[in-house]
Coordinates of C-alpha atoms and ligand atoms in Angstrom, one line a residue:
M915 CA 0.0 0.0 0.0
S916 CA 1.4 3.4 -0.9
G917 CA 1.9 5.9 1.9
S918 CA -0.8 8.1 0.6
Q919 CA -3.4 5.4 0.7
A920 CA -2.8 5.0 4.4
T921 CA -4.1 8.5 5.1
T922 CA -7.3 8.8 7.1
D923 CA -10.4 10.6 5.8
G924 CA -9.6 13.7 7.8
D925 CA -6.1 13.8 6.4
L926 CA -7.4 13.3 2.9
G927 CA -9.7 16.3 3.3
Q928 CA -6.8 18.5 4.3
V929 CA -4.5 17.1 1.6
L930 CA -7.1 17.7 -1.0
A931 CA -7.9 21.3 0.2
S932 CA -4.2 22.1 0.1
A933 CA -3.7 20.6 -3.3
V934 CA -6.6 22.4 -4.8
S935 CA -5.6 25.7 -3.4
R936 CA -2.2 25.2 -5.0
R937 CA -3.4 24.4 -8.4
R938 CA -4.1 26.5 -11.5
N939 CA -5.0 25.2 -14.8
F940 CA -5.2 27.2 -18.1
A941 CA -5.1 27.0 -21.9
I942 CA -3.8 29.7 -24.3
I943 CA -6.1 30.9 -27.0
S944 CA -4.6 32.7 -29.9
H945 CA -4.3 33.0 -33.7
P946 CA -1.2 31.3 -35.2
D947 CA 1.9 33.4 -35.0
A948 CA 0.8 35.6 -32.1
G949 CA 3.6 34.0 -30.0
K950 CA 2.0 31.1 -28.2
T951 CA 5.0 28.8 -28.5
T952 CA 7.3 31.6 -27.4
L953 CA 5.2 32.6 -24.4
T954 CA 4.8 28.9 -23.4
E955 CA 8.5 28.5 -23.5
K956 CA 9.1 31.5 -21.3
L957 CA 6.5 30.4 -18.7
L958 CA 8.3 27.0 -18.6
L959 CA 11.6 28.6 -18.0
Y960 CA 10.2 30.3 -14.9
G961 CA 8.9 27.0 -13.7
G962 CA 12.3 25.5 -14.1
A963 CA 10.6 22.9 -16.4
I964 CA 13.1 23.6 -19.2
Q965 CA 16.6 24.9 -18.8
Q966 CA 17.1 27.0 -21.9
A967 CA 15.1 29.0 -24.4
G968 CA 14.5 27.1 -27.6
A969 CA 13.8 23.9 -25.7
V970 CA 10.1 23.8 -26.6
K971 CA 11.1 23.9 -30.3
A972 CA 13.8 21.4 -29.7
R973 CA 11.2 19.2 -28.1
G974 CA 9.1 19.8 -31.2
E975 CA 12.0 18.4 -33.3
Q976 CA 12.3 15.4 -31.1
R977 CA 8.5 14.9 -31.3
K978 CA 8.8 14.7 -35.1
V979 CA 11.2 11.9 -34.7
T980 CA 9.1 9.9 -32.3
S981 CA 5.8 10.1 -34.2
D982 CA 5.5 9.7 -37.9
W983 CA 2.3 11.5 -38.5
M984 CA 3.8 14.6 -37.0
E985 CA 5.9 14.6 -40.1
L986 CA 2.9 16.4 -41.6
E987 CA 3.3 19.1 -39.0
K988 CA 6.9 19.5 -40.1
Q989 CA 6.0 19.6 -43.8
R990 CA 3.3 22.2 -43.2
G991 CA 5.1 24.1 -40.4
I992 CA 2.0 23.9 -38.3
S993 CA 1.2 22.6 -34.8
I994 CA -1.5 19.9 -34.6
T995 CA -0.9 18.0 -31.5
S996 CA -2.1 19.1 -28.1
T997 CA -0.1 18.3 -25.1
V998 CA -0.3 19.0 -21.4
L999 CA 2.5 20.7 -19.6
Q1000 CA 2.7 20.6 -15.8
F1001 CA 5.2 22.6 -13.8
D1002 CA 5.7 24.2 -10.4
Y1003 CA 6.3 27.9 -9.8
N1004 CA 6.3 29.6 -6.4
A1005 CA 4.7 26.5 -4.7
I1006 CA 1.8 26.5 -7.3
T1007 CA 1.3 23.5 -9.6
I1008 CA 0.4 24.9 -13.0
N1009 CA -1.2 22.7 -15.7
L1010 CA -0.9 24.3 -19.1
L1011 CA -3.2 22.7 -21.6
D1012 CA -1.6 23.2 -24.9
T1013 CA -3.8 23.5 -28.0
P1014 CA -3.2 23.0 -31.7
G1015 CA -2.3 26.1 -33.6
H1016 CA -4.1 25.4 -36.9
Q1017 CA -7.7 26.4 -37.3
D1018 CA -8.7 23.2 -39.0
F1019 CA -8.1 21.6 -35.6
S1020 CA -10.3 23.9 -33.6
E1021 CA -12.5 21.0 -32.6
D1022 CA -9.5 19.6 -30.6
T1023 CA -9.1 23.0 -29.0
Y1024 CA -12.8 23.1 -28.0
R1025 CA -12.4 19.8 -26.2
T1026 CA -9.3 21.1 -24.5
L1027 CA -11.1 24.2 -23.3
A1028 CA -13.7 21.9 -21.7
A1029 CA -10.9 20.8 -19.4
A1030 CA -9.6 24.3 -18.7
D1031 CA -10.4 26.5 -15.7
N1032 CA -8.8 29.7 -17.1
A1033 CA -7.7 30.9 -20.6
V1034 CA -5.0 33.3 -21.6
M1035 CA -5.9 35.2 -24.7
L1036 CA -2.8 36.1 -26.6
E1037 CA -2.8 38.9 -29.1
D1038 CA -0.2 40.3 -31.4
A1039 CA -0.1 44.1 -30.7
A1040 CA 0.1 44.9 -34.4
K1041 CA -2.9 42.7 -35.3
G1042 CA -5.3 42.9 -32.4
L1043 CA -8.1 40.3 -32.4
E1044 CA -7.8 37.8 -35.2
P1045 CA -10.3 35.2 -36.5
Q1046 CA -9.0 32.1 -34.6
T1047 CA -8.9 34.1 -31.4
R1048 CA -12.5 35.3 -31.8
K1049 CA -13.7 31.8 -32.5
L1050 CA -12.0 30.4 -29.5
F1051 CA -13.1 33.3 -27.4
E1052 CA -16.7 32.3 -28.2
V1053 CA -16.1 28.9 -26.7
C1054 CA -14.6 30.4 -23.5
R1055 CA -17.7 32.7 -23.3
M1056 CA -20.0 29.7 -23.6
R1057 CA -18.2 28.0 -20.8
E1058 CA -17.8 31.2 -18.8
I1059 CA -14.1 30.7 -18.6
P1060 CA -12.1 33.6 -17.1
I1061 CA -9.9 35.2 -19.6
F1062 CA -6.5 36.9 -19.1
T1063 CA -5.2 38.9 -22.0
F1064 CA -1.5 39.2 -22.9
I1065 CA -0.8 41.8 -25.7
N1066 CA 2.4 40.5 -27.2
K1067 CA 5.2 41.9 -29.4
M1068 CA 5.2 45.4 -27.8
D1069 CA 8.8 45.6 -29.0
R1070 CA 7.5 46.0 -32.5
P1071 CA 5.3 48.7 -34.0
G1072 CA 1.8 48.0 -33.0
R1073 CA -1.7 49.5 -32.8
E1074 CA -2.6 52.1 -30.2
P1075 CA -3.1 50.4 -26.8
L1076 CA -6.4 52.2 -26.2
T1077 CA -7.6 51.0 -29.6
L1078 CA -6.7 47.4 -28.7
L1079 CA -8.6 47.7 -25.4
D1080 CA -11.5 49.3 -27.2
E1081 CA -11.7 46.4 -29.7
I1082 CA -11.9 43.8 -26.8
E1083 CA -14.7 45.8 -25.3
S1084 CA -16.7 46.6 -28.4
E1085 CA -16.2 43.4 -30.3
L1086 CA -16.1 40.7 -27.6
G1087 CA -18.3 42.5 -25.1
L1088 CA -15.7 41.8 -22.5
T1089 CA -14.6 44.6 -20.2
P1090 CA -10.8 45.1 -20.3
W1091 CA -8.8 46.2 -17.3
A1092 CA -5.2 47.1 -18.1
V1093 CA -3.0 45.8 -15.2
N1094 CA 0.0 47.5 -16.7
W1095 CA 0.3 50.3 -19.2
P1096 CA 2.9 50.7 -22.0
I1097 CA 5.3 53.6 -22.3
G1098 CA 5.7 54.0 -26.1
S1099 CA 5.7 51.2 -28.5
G1100 CA 7.7 49.6 -31.3
E1101 CA 11.1 51.3 -31.6
Q1102 CA 10.1 53.6 -28.9
F1103 CA 8.8 51.0 -26.4
R1104 CA 10.3 52.0 -23.1
G1105 CA 8.5 49.7 -20.6
V1106 CA 5.3 49.4 -18.6
I1107 CA 3.8 51.0 -15.6
D1108 CA 2.0 48.7 -13.1
R1109 CA -1.3 50.5 -12.5
R1110 CA -1.8 48.8 -9.1
T1111 CA 1.6 49.4 -7.6
K1112 CA 2.6 52.4 -9.7
E1113 CA 6.0 50.7 -10.3
V1114 CA 7.7 51.3 -13.6
V1115 CA 9.5 48.4 -15.3
L1116 CA 11.9 49.7 -18.0
F1117 CA 12.7 47.8 -21.1
S1118 CA 16.0 47.9 -22.8
R1119 CA 16.3 46.3 -26.1
A1120 CA 18.5 43.2 -26.4
E1121 CA 19.7 41.3 -29.4
R1122 CA 16.9 39.5 -31.2
G1123 CA 15.8 36.5 -29.2
K1124 CA 17.8 37.5 -26.1
Q1125 CA 16.2 38.5 -22.8
A1126 CA 15.7 42.2 -22.4
S1127 CA 16.8 43.6 -19.1
E1128 CA 14.1 44.9 -16.7
Q1129 CA 15.0 47.8 -14.5
R1130 CA 12.4 48.7 -11.9
L1131 CA 11.8 52.0 -10.3
S1132 CA 9.0 53.9 -8.6
F1133 CA 6.7 56.0 -10.6
D1134 CA 7.7 59.2 -8.8
D1135 CA 11.4 58.5 -8.9
P1136 CA 13.0 61.7 -10.5
A1137 CA 15.4 59.4 -12.3
L1138 CA 12.5 58.2 -14.4
R1139 CA 12.4 61.4 -16.4
E1140 CA 16.1 61.1 -17.2
L1141 CA 15.7 57.6 -18.5
V1142 CA 12.5 58.0 -20.6
E1143 CA 11.6 60.7 -23.1
E1144 CA 9.3 63.3 -21.5
E1145 CA 6.6 63.1 -24.2
L1146 CA 6.3 59.2 -24.1
L1147 CA 5.9 59.3 -20.3
D1148 CA 3.4 62.1 -20.4
L1149 CA 1.4 60.3 -23.0
A1150 CA 1.3 57.1 -21.0
I1151 CA 0.3 59.1 -17.9
E1152 CA -2.4 60.9 -19.8
E1153 CA -3.8 57.6 -21.1
M1154 CA -3.7 56.0 -17.6
E1155 CA -5.6 59.0 -16.3
F1156 CA -8.1 58.4 -19.0
L1157 CA -8.5 54.8 -17.9
E1158 CA -8.9 55.8 -14.3
A1159 CA -11.6 58.3 -15.3
A1160 CA -13.4 55.6 -17.2
G1161 CA -13.8 54.1 -13.7
A1162 CA -13.9 50.3 -14.2
E1163 CA -12.5 48.4 -11.2
L1164 CA -10.5 45.2 -11.2
D1165 CA -13.3 43.1 -9.8
I1166 CA -12.1 39.5 -9.3
E1167 CA -15.7 38.2 -9.3
M1168 CA -16.2 39.7 -12.7
V1169 CA -12.9 38.1 -13.9
H1170 CA -14.1 34.7 -12.6
A1171 CA -17.4 35.1 -14.3
G1172 CA -15.7 35.7 -17.6
E1173 CA -17.0 39.3 -17.8
L1174 CA -13.8 41.3 -17.2
T1175 CA -10.3 40.5 -18.6
P1176 CA -7.1 41.7 -16.9
V1177 CA -4.9 43.0 -19.7
F1178 CA -1.0 42.8 -19.7
F1179 CA 1.3 44.4 -22.3
G1180 CA 4.7 42.7 -22.9
S1181 CA 7.0 40.9 -25.3
A1182 CA 7.3 37.2 -25.0
M1183 CA 10.3 37.0 -27.3
T1184 CA 12.4 39.3 -25.3
N1185 CA 10.9 37.9 -22.1
F1186 CA 9.7 41.3 -21.1
G1187 CA 6.6 41.4 -18.8
V1188 CA 6.3 37.6 -18.7
R1189 CA 7.1 37.1 -15.0
P1190 CA 4.9 39.9 -13.8
F1191 CA 2.2 38.5 -15.9
L1192 CA 2.7 35.0 -14.5
D1193 CA 2.7 36.4 -10.9
A1194 CA -0.5 38.4 -11.4
F1195 CA -2.2 35.5 -13.3
L1196 CA -1.5 33.1 -10.4
E1197 CA -2.9 35.6 -8.0
M1198 CA -6.1 36.2 -9.9
A1199 CA -6.8 32.9 -11.7
Q1200 CA -9.6 30.6 -10.8
R1201 CA -8.6 27.5 -8.8
P1202 CA -10.0 24.2 -10.0
I1203 CA -13.8 24.8 -9.9
A1204 CA -16.9 22.8 -9.2
R1205 CA -18.2 21.2 -12.4
S1206 CA -21.7 20.5 -13.7
S1207 CA -22.8 16.9 -13.6
S1208 CA -26.0 14.8 -13.8
D1209 CA -26.1 15.3 -10.1
G1210 CA -25.6 19.0 -10.0
L1211 CA -22.2 20.8 -9.2
V1212 CA -19.4 18.5 -8.0
D1213 CA -17.0 20.2 -5.7
P1214 CA -13.3 19.5 -6.3
L1215 CA -13.1 18.7 -2.5
R1216 CA -15.6 15.8 -2.9
E1217 CA -13.4 13.0 -1.5
G1218 CA -14.3 10.4 -4.1
F1219 CA -12.2 10.7 -7.2
S1220 CA -14.0 11.8 -10.4
G1221 CA -12.9 13.1 -13.8
F1222 CA -13.7 13.0 -17.5
V1223 CA -12.0 12.1 -20.7
F1224 CA -11.5 15.2 -22.9
K1225 CA -9.0 13.9 -25.5
L1226 CA -7.9 10.6 -27.0
Q1227 CA -4.9 10.1 -29.0
A1228 CA -3.6 6.9 -30.7
N1229 CA 0.0 6.1 -31.6
M1230 CA 1.6 9.0 -29.8
D1231 CA 4.6 6.7 -29.8
P1232 CA 4.5 4.5 -32.9
R1233 CA 7.0 2.1 -31.5
H1234 CA 4.4 1.1 -28.9
R1235 CA 1.2 1.6 -30.9
D1236 CA -0.4 2.9 -27.8
R1237 CA -3.6 4.8 -27.3
V1238 CA -3.9 7.3 -24.5
A1239 CA -7.0 8.8 -23.0
F1240 CA -6.4 12.2 -21.3
V1241 CA -8.5 12.7 -18.1
R1242 CA -9.1 16.0 -16.4
I1243 CA -9.4 15.3 -12.7
C1244 CA -12.4 17.1 -11.2
S1245 CA -12.7 15.9 -7.6
G1246 CA -10.9 13.8 -5.0
R1247 CA -7.5 12.3 -5.2
F1248 CA -6.4 10.0 -8.0
E1249 CA -4.1 7.2 -6.9
K1250 CA -2.2 4.8 -9.1
D1251 CA -3.8 1.3 -9.3
M1252 CA -7.2 2.6 -8.0
T1253 CA -10.3 1.0 -9.3
V1254 CA -12.9 3.4 -10.7
K1255 CA -16.3 3.1 -12.3
H1256 CA -16.8 3.9 -16.0
A1257 CA -20.1 5.9 -15.9
R1258 CA -21.2 5.1 -19.5
T1259 CA -20.9 1.3 -19.2
G1260 CA -21.0 0.8 -15.5
K1261 CA -17.8 -1.3 -15.7
A1262 CA -15.2 -1.2 -12.9
I1263 CA -11.7 -0.5 -14.3
R1264 CA -8.3 -0.7 -12.5
L1265 CA -6.1 2.2 -13.6
S1266 CA -2.8 0.5 -13.4
R1267 CA -0.5 2.6 -15.6
P1268 CA -1.5 6.2 -15.3
Q1269 CA 0.9 8.6 -16.9
K1270 CA 1.8 12.2 -16.4
L1271 CA 2.8 13.7 -19.7
F1272 CA 5.1 16.5 -20.3
G1273 CA 4.9 17.2 -24.0
Q1274 CA 5.9 13.9 -25.3
D1275 CA 7.7 12.7 -22.2
R1276 CA 5.9 10.5 -19.7
A1277 CA 6.3 9.4 -16.2
V1278 CA 4.1 7.1 -14.1
V1279 CA 1.8 9.1 -11.8
E1280 CA 1.5 8.0 -8.2
D1281 CA -1.2 10.5 -7.3
A1282 CA -2.9 13.5 -8.9
Y1283 CA -5.5 16.1 -7.9
P1284 CA -8.3 18.3 -9.3
G1285 CA -7.1 20.5 -12.1
D1286 CA -4.4 17.9 -13.1
V1287 CA -4.5 15.9 -16.3
I1288 CA -3.5 12.2 -16.4
G1289 CA -3.0 10.0 -19.4
L1290 CA -4.5 6.5 -19.2
N1291 CA -3.9 3.6 -21.5
N1292 CA -7.0 3.2 -23.6
P1293 CA -7.7 -0.3 -24.8
G1294 CA -10.6 1.1 -26.7
M1295 CA -13.1 1.5 -24.0
F1296 CA -12.9 5.3 -23.4
S1297 CA -14.8 7.8 -25.5
I1298 CA -14.5 11.6 -25.4
G1299 CA -16.7 12.9 -22.6
D1300 CA -16.7 9.7 -20.6
T1301 CA -16.8 10.1 -16.8
L1302 CA -14.7 8.0 -14.3
Y1303 CA -15.6 8.1 -10.7
V1304 CA -15.3 6.5 -7.3
G1305 CA -18.2 6.4 -4.7
S1306 CA -21.6 7.6 -5.6
K1307 CA -22.3 8.0 -9.3
V1308 CA -21.3 11.1 -11.1
E1309 CA -21.6 11.8 -14.8
Y1310 CA -20.2 15.0 -16.2
E1311 CA -21.8 16.9 -19.1
G1312 CA -20.5 15.5 -22.3
I1313 CA -18.5 17.5 -24.8
P1314 CA -20.5 18.3 -27.9
C1315 CA -19.1 17.6 -31.4
F1316 CA -19.0 20.7 -33.5
S1317 CA -20.8 20.8 -36.8
P1318 CA -18.6 19.5 -39.7
E1319 CA -18.4 21.6 -42.8
I1320 CA -16.5 19.3 -45.2
F1321 CA -17.6 15.8 -46.2
S1322 CA -15.8 13.2 -48.2
W1323 CA -16.1 9.5 -49.0
L1324 CA -13.1 7.6 -47.8
R1325 CA -12.2 4.9 -50.4
N1326 CA -10.0 1.9 -49.8
P1327 CA -8.8 0.9 -53.3
N1328 CA -7.0 -2.2 -52.0
P1329 CA -9.5 -4.8 -50.6
S1330 CA -6.7 -6.9 -49.1
A1331 CA -6.0 -4.0 -46.8
F1332 CA -9.5 -3.9 -45.5
K1333 CA -8.7 -5.2 -42.0
N1334 CA -6.2 -2.4 -41.4
F1335 CA -8.5 0.1 -43.0
R1336 CA -11.3 -0.8 -40.6
K1337 CA -9.0 -0.7 -37.6
G1338 CA -7.6 2.7 -38.6
V1339 CA -11.0 4.2 -39.3
N1340 CA -12.5 2.9 -36.0
E1341 CA -9.5 4.1 -33.9
L1342 CA -9.3 7.5 -35.5
R1343 CA -13.1 8.0 -35.1
E1344 CA -12.9 7.0 -31.4
E1345 CA -10.0 9.5 -30.9
G1346 CA -12.2 12.2 -32.4
A1347 CA -9.6 13.0 -35.1
V1348 CA -12.6 13.1 -37.5
Q1349 CA -16.3 12.4 -37.4
I1350 CA -17.5 9.3 -39.3
L1351 CA -20.8 9.1 -41.0
Y1352 CA -22.3 6.1 -42.9
D1353 CA -24.6 5.8 -45.9
I1354 CA -28.1 4.6 -44.9
D1355 CA -27.7 2.0 -47.7
E1356 CA -25.7 -0.6 -45.8
S1357 CA -24.3 -2.1 -49.0
K1358 CA -22.3 1.2 -49.4
R1359 CA -19.8 0.4 -46.7
D1360 CA -17.2 3.1 -47.3
P1361 CA -17.2 5.6 -44.5
I1362 CA -17.8 9.4 -44.9
L1363 CA -15.3 11.6 -43.2
A1364 CA -16.9 14.7 -41.8
A1365 CA -14.5 17.5 -40.6
V1366 CA -14.2 21.1 -39.7
G1367 CA -11.2 21.7 -42.0
Q1368 CA -9.6 20.2 -45.0
L1369 CA -6.3 19.6 -43.2
Q1370 CA -8.1 17.4 -40.7
L1371 CA -9.0 15.1 -43.6
E1372 CA -5.4 15.1 -44.8
V1373 CA -4.1 14.2 -41.4
V1374 CA -6.5 11.2 -41.2
Q1375 CA -5.3 10.1 -44.7
H1376 CA -1.7 10.6 -43.7
R1377 CA -2.1 8.7 -40.4
L1378 CA -4.0 5.8 -42.1
E1379 CA -1.0 5.4 -44.4
S1380 CA 1.8 5.9 -41.9
E1381 CA 0.2 4.2 -38.8
Y1382 CA -2.0 1.5 -40.4
G1383 CA -0.3 1.0 -43.7
V1384 CA -3.3 1.7 -45.9
E1385 CA -3.4 4.1 -48.8
T1386 CA -6.8 5.7 -49.2
R1387 CA -8.6 8.0 -51.6
L1388 CA -10.8 10.9 -50.7
E1389 CA -13.8 11.7 -52.8
P1390 CA -15.3 15.1 -51.9
M1391 CA -19.1 15.1 -51.6
G1392 CA -19.9 18.7 -52.1
F1393 CA -22.0 19.2 -48.9
Q1394 CA -21.3 22.0 -46.5
V1395 CA -23.9 21.8 -43.8
A1396 CA -24.9 19.0 -41.4
R1397 CA -27.9 18.9 -39.1
W1398 CA -29.0 16.3 -36.5
I1399 CA -32.7 15.7 -36.0
S1400 CA -33.7 15.9 -32.4
G1401 CA -36.6 13.4 -32.8
G1402 CA -34.4 10.8 -34.5
W1403 CA -35.6 8.4 -37.2
A1404 CA -39.3 8.5 -36.1
E1405 CA -39.5 12.3 -36.8
L1406 CA -37.7 11.9 -40.1
E1407 CA -40.2 9.3 -41.3
K1408 CA -43.1 11.6 -40.6
V1409 CA -41.7 14.2 -42.9
G1410 CA -41.3 11.8 -45.9
R1411 CA -39.0 12.5 -48.8
I1412 CA -36.8 15.6 -48.5
F1413 CA -35.3 17.2 -51.6
N1414 CA -31.9 18.7 -52.0
C1415 CA -30.5 16.8 -49.0
K1416 CA -28.8 13.5 -48.3
T1417 CA -29.7 11.5 -45.2
V1418 CA -26.8 9.6 -43.6
R1419 CA -26.2 7.9 -40.2
D1420 CA -23.7 9.0 -37.6
A1421 CA -21.6 6.5 -35.5
W1422 CA -24.5 6.2 -33.0
N1423 CA -27.0 5.3 -35.8
R1424 CA -28.7 8.7 -35.6
P1425 CA -30.0 10.4 -38.8
V1426 CA -27.9 13.3 -40.1
L1427 CA -29.0 15.5 -42.9
L1428 CA -26.4 16.9 -45.3
F1429 CA -27.1 20.0 -47.4
K1430 CA -25.1 21.7 -50.2
N1431 CA -25.8 25.1 -48.7
E1432 CA -27.7 27.1 -46.1
W1433 CA -30.3 27.9 -48.7
N1434 CA -31.3 24.3 -49.0
L1435 CA -31.4 24.0 -45.2
N1436 CA -33.6 27.0 -44.9
Q1437 CA -36.0 25.6 -47.5
L1438 CA -36.4 22.5 -45.3
R1439 CA -37.0 24.7 -42.3
E1440 CA -39.7 26.5 -44.2
D1441 CA -41.4 23.4 -45.4
H1442 CA -41.2 21.6 -42.1
P1443 CA -41.0 24.0 -39.2
E1444 CA -42.0 21.2 -36.9
L1445 CA -38.6 19.4 -37.5
E1446 CA -36.1 20.2 -34.7
L1447 CA -32.7 20.5 -36.2
S1448 CA -29.4 20.8 -34.3
S1449 CA -26.0 21.8 -35.6
V1450 CA -24.3 20.0 -32.7
A1451 CA -24.5 16.3 -32.3
P1452 CA -26.5 15.4 -29.1
V1453 CA -24.3 13.9 -26.3
V1454 CA -24.5 10.1 -26.2
S1455 CA -24.7 8.0 -23.1
G1456 CA -24.9 4.3 -22.5
V1457 CA -24.6 3.0 -26.1
E1458 CA -21.7 1.6 -28.1
P1459 CA -20.9 3.3 -31.4
I1460 CA -21.2 1.5 -34.8
S1461 CA -17.9 0.3 -36.0
L1462 CA -16.9 -0.1 -39.6
Ligands
G4P2446 P1 2.7 30.7 -32.4 O1 3.1 29.5 -31.5 O2 1.5 31.5 -31.8 O3 2.4 30.3 -33.8 O4 3.8 31.7 -32.5 P2 5.4 31.6 -32.2 O5 5.7 31.6 -30.7 O6 6.0 30.5 -33.0 O7 5.8 33.0 -32.7 C1 5.6 33.5 -34.0 C2 6.7 34.4 -34.4 O8 6.6 35.6 -33.6 C3 8.1 33.9 -34.2 O9 9.0 34.5 -35.2 C4 8.5 34.5 -32.9 O10 9.9 34.7 -32.7 C5 7.8 35.9 -33.0 N1 7.5 36.5 -31.7 C6 6.9 35.9 -30.6 N2 6.9 36.8 -29.6 C7 7.4 38.0 -30.0 C8 7.7 39.2 -29.4 O11 7.4 39.5 -28.3 N3 8.3 40.2 -30.2 C9 8.7 39.9 -31.5 N4 9.3 40.9 -32.2 N5 8.5 38.7 -32.1 C10 7.9 37.8 -31.4 P3 9.5 33.6 -36.4 O12 10.4 34.5 -37.2 O13 8.3 33.1 -37.1 O14 10.2 32.4 -35.8 P4 11.6 32.4 -35.1 O15 12.6 32.5 -36.2 O16 11.7 33.5 -34.1 O17 11.6 31.0 -34.4

């Protein structure tokens, strides 16, 4: 028996309370190129999780060696895989849920956000809000996730800081509260003033990629006017006075409700403003929170362990052909070798080889707490959204699938490869790499791939070839819109024949209607207003999916 198992209930309560109070969990939402990799790397440096700048990228290189399909990332220069990075900083355990950078994989990001308690919205100062950030922000809003904004690349010419704040307010409906305020920008960027402490942190330019030095002095130190041009300082002060006059307060309850975003200005590349950001973030961020379940809110301090699967990934390491289910712990203490109940099937499962993952590195986990993420071997029994628990039954709200916009037959030109084709299609569906639909005519056995972005289809094809040894052909179907029918087959039958639409089945044998465009969909709505259509697949419980 491990030492931790020997603790009494009273001790466990204390251990749990202490662990939860020391945990923060977040994901970064941004548009590609805003600097997510760079910021992540700097945060890891502070946590001592990496020893040198460039290690995240080096890790990336290594990753490409360990997994074939990431070859595609290399070819395209994109980031597809999501990983979880855990590190300690100032006695706080931080779980950074990394998300793929490419928009075609936003579905993966949506799922990751389901496991996050906080989000960092990273903007490029020259670009402001960009499409991918807006899209991901909407998911945060839906889930009421607190958002902390880091405006990056202040060392380069950018947009007016007040304009950037205004954009957040007017376009996202989120009240911004600048925690620090920049003095100048671009070539004339001189540093930031902390609005709460009135401390000035001066920036001095270093060689590209090198850390800038940070000199600190008080706002009313006379030396300040010798170090910074008068007009830049006066402008910054004037703008700060304008912010004060506008009157918003840094209200932590509003931050936690996702209504107000603390904003920080800095430069990840030169490591300017990153540590103050991390310190303030840890002070203000939400701890692991109570989560909605079939039984109401589940407190993280509930002593029985519970958690849900938010991501599955096969073949992370092709040498082992393994499949990993990532579980976000929501309550209680997780212990190695514990036996848990699988809510969807009611089966008891012993979790004997739980892993902690750091990027692609793994270590066996002895115990873990709410807010943490563990990786479990998945012999095929876990699906995205599944709940695991100990004690009285808990079932967390599932994670909806987003409406696909691209549909393509997946052909297997080589019948002798059918066994591998089937295995690959089933495993990649289970992983959520793509949604699979089937023709209602059962003699047409080829699956239909349904995705959010074209690249998602290419990755599936690439992985089928490199991981399962099957070459496939995609045959685009020309549909753009999918709708589920709330009443299922019975409702559909009442309607009779529908024109300009193809009916298919999803992996849970539910009818899905495919349309060439919105116009055709609207026509159906007009003809049959009684039909309840949904763009999001209803969450499934208690049934096994159809396999190819
Ligand atoms: P991403 O993960 O969000 O896609 O962005 P990433 O960190 O890869 O950064 C995109 C580019 O922006 C990189 O330049 C990076 O160096 C640069 N960058 C990030 N933060 C800052 C900053 O604070 N100031 C400036 N000036 N640049 C920044 P690159 O040329 O594409 O790559 P690299 O040659 O630097 O590796």
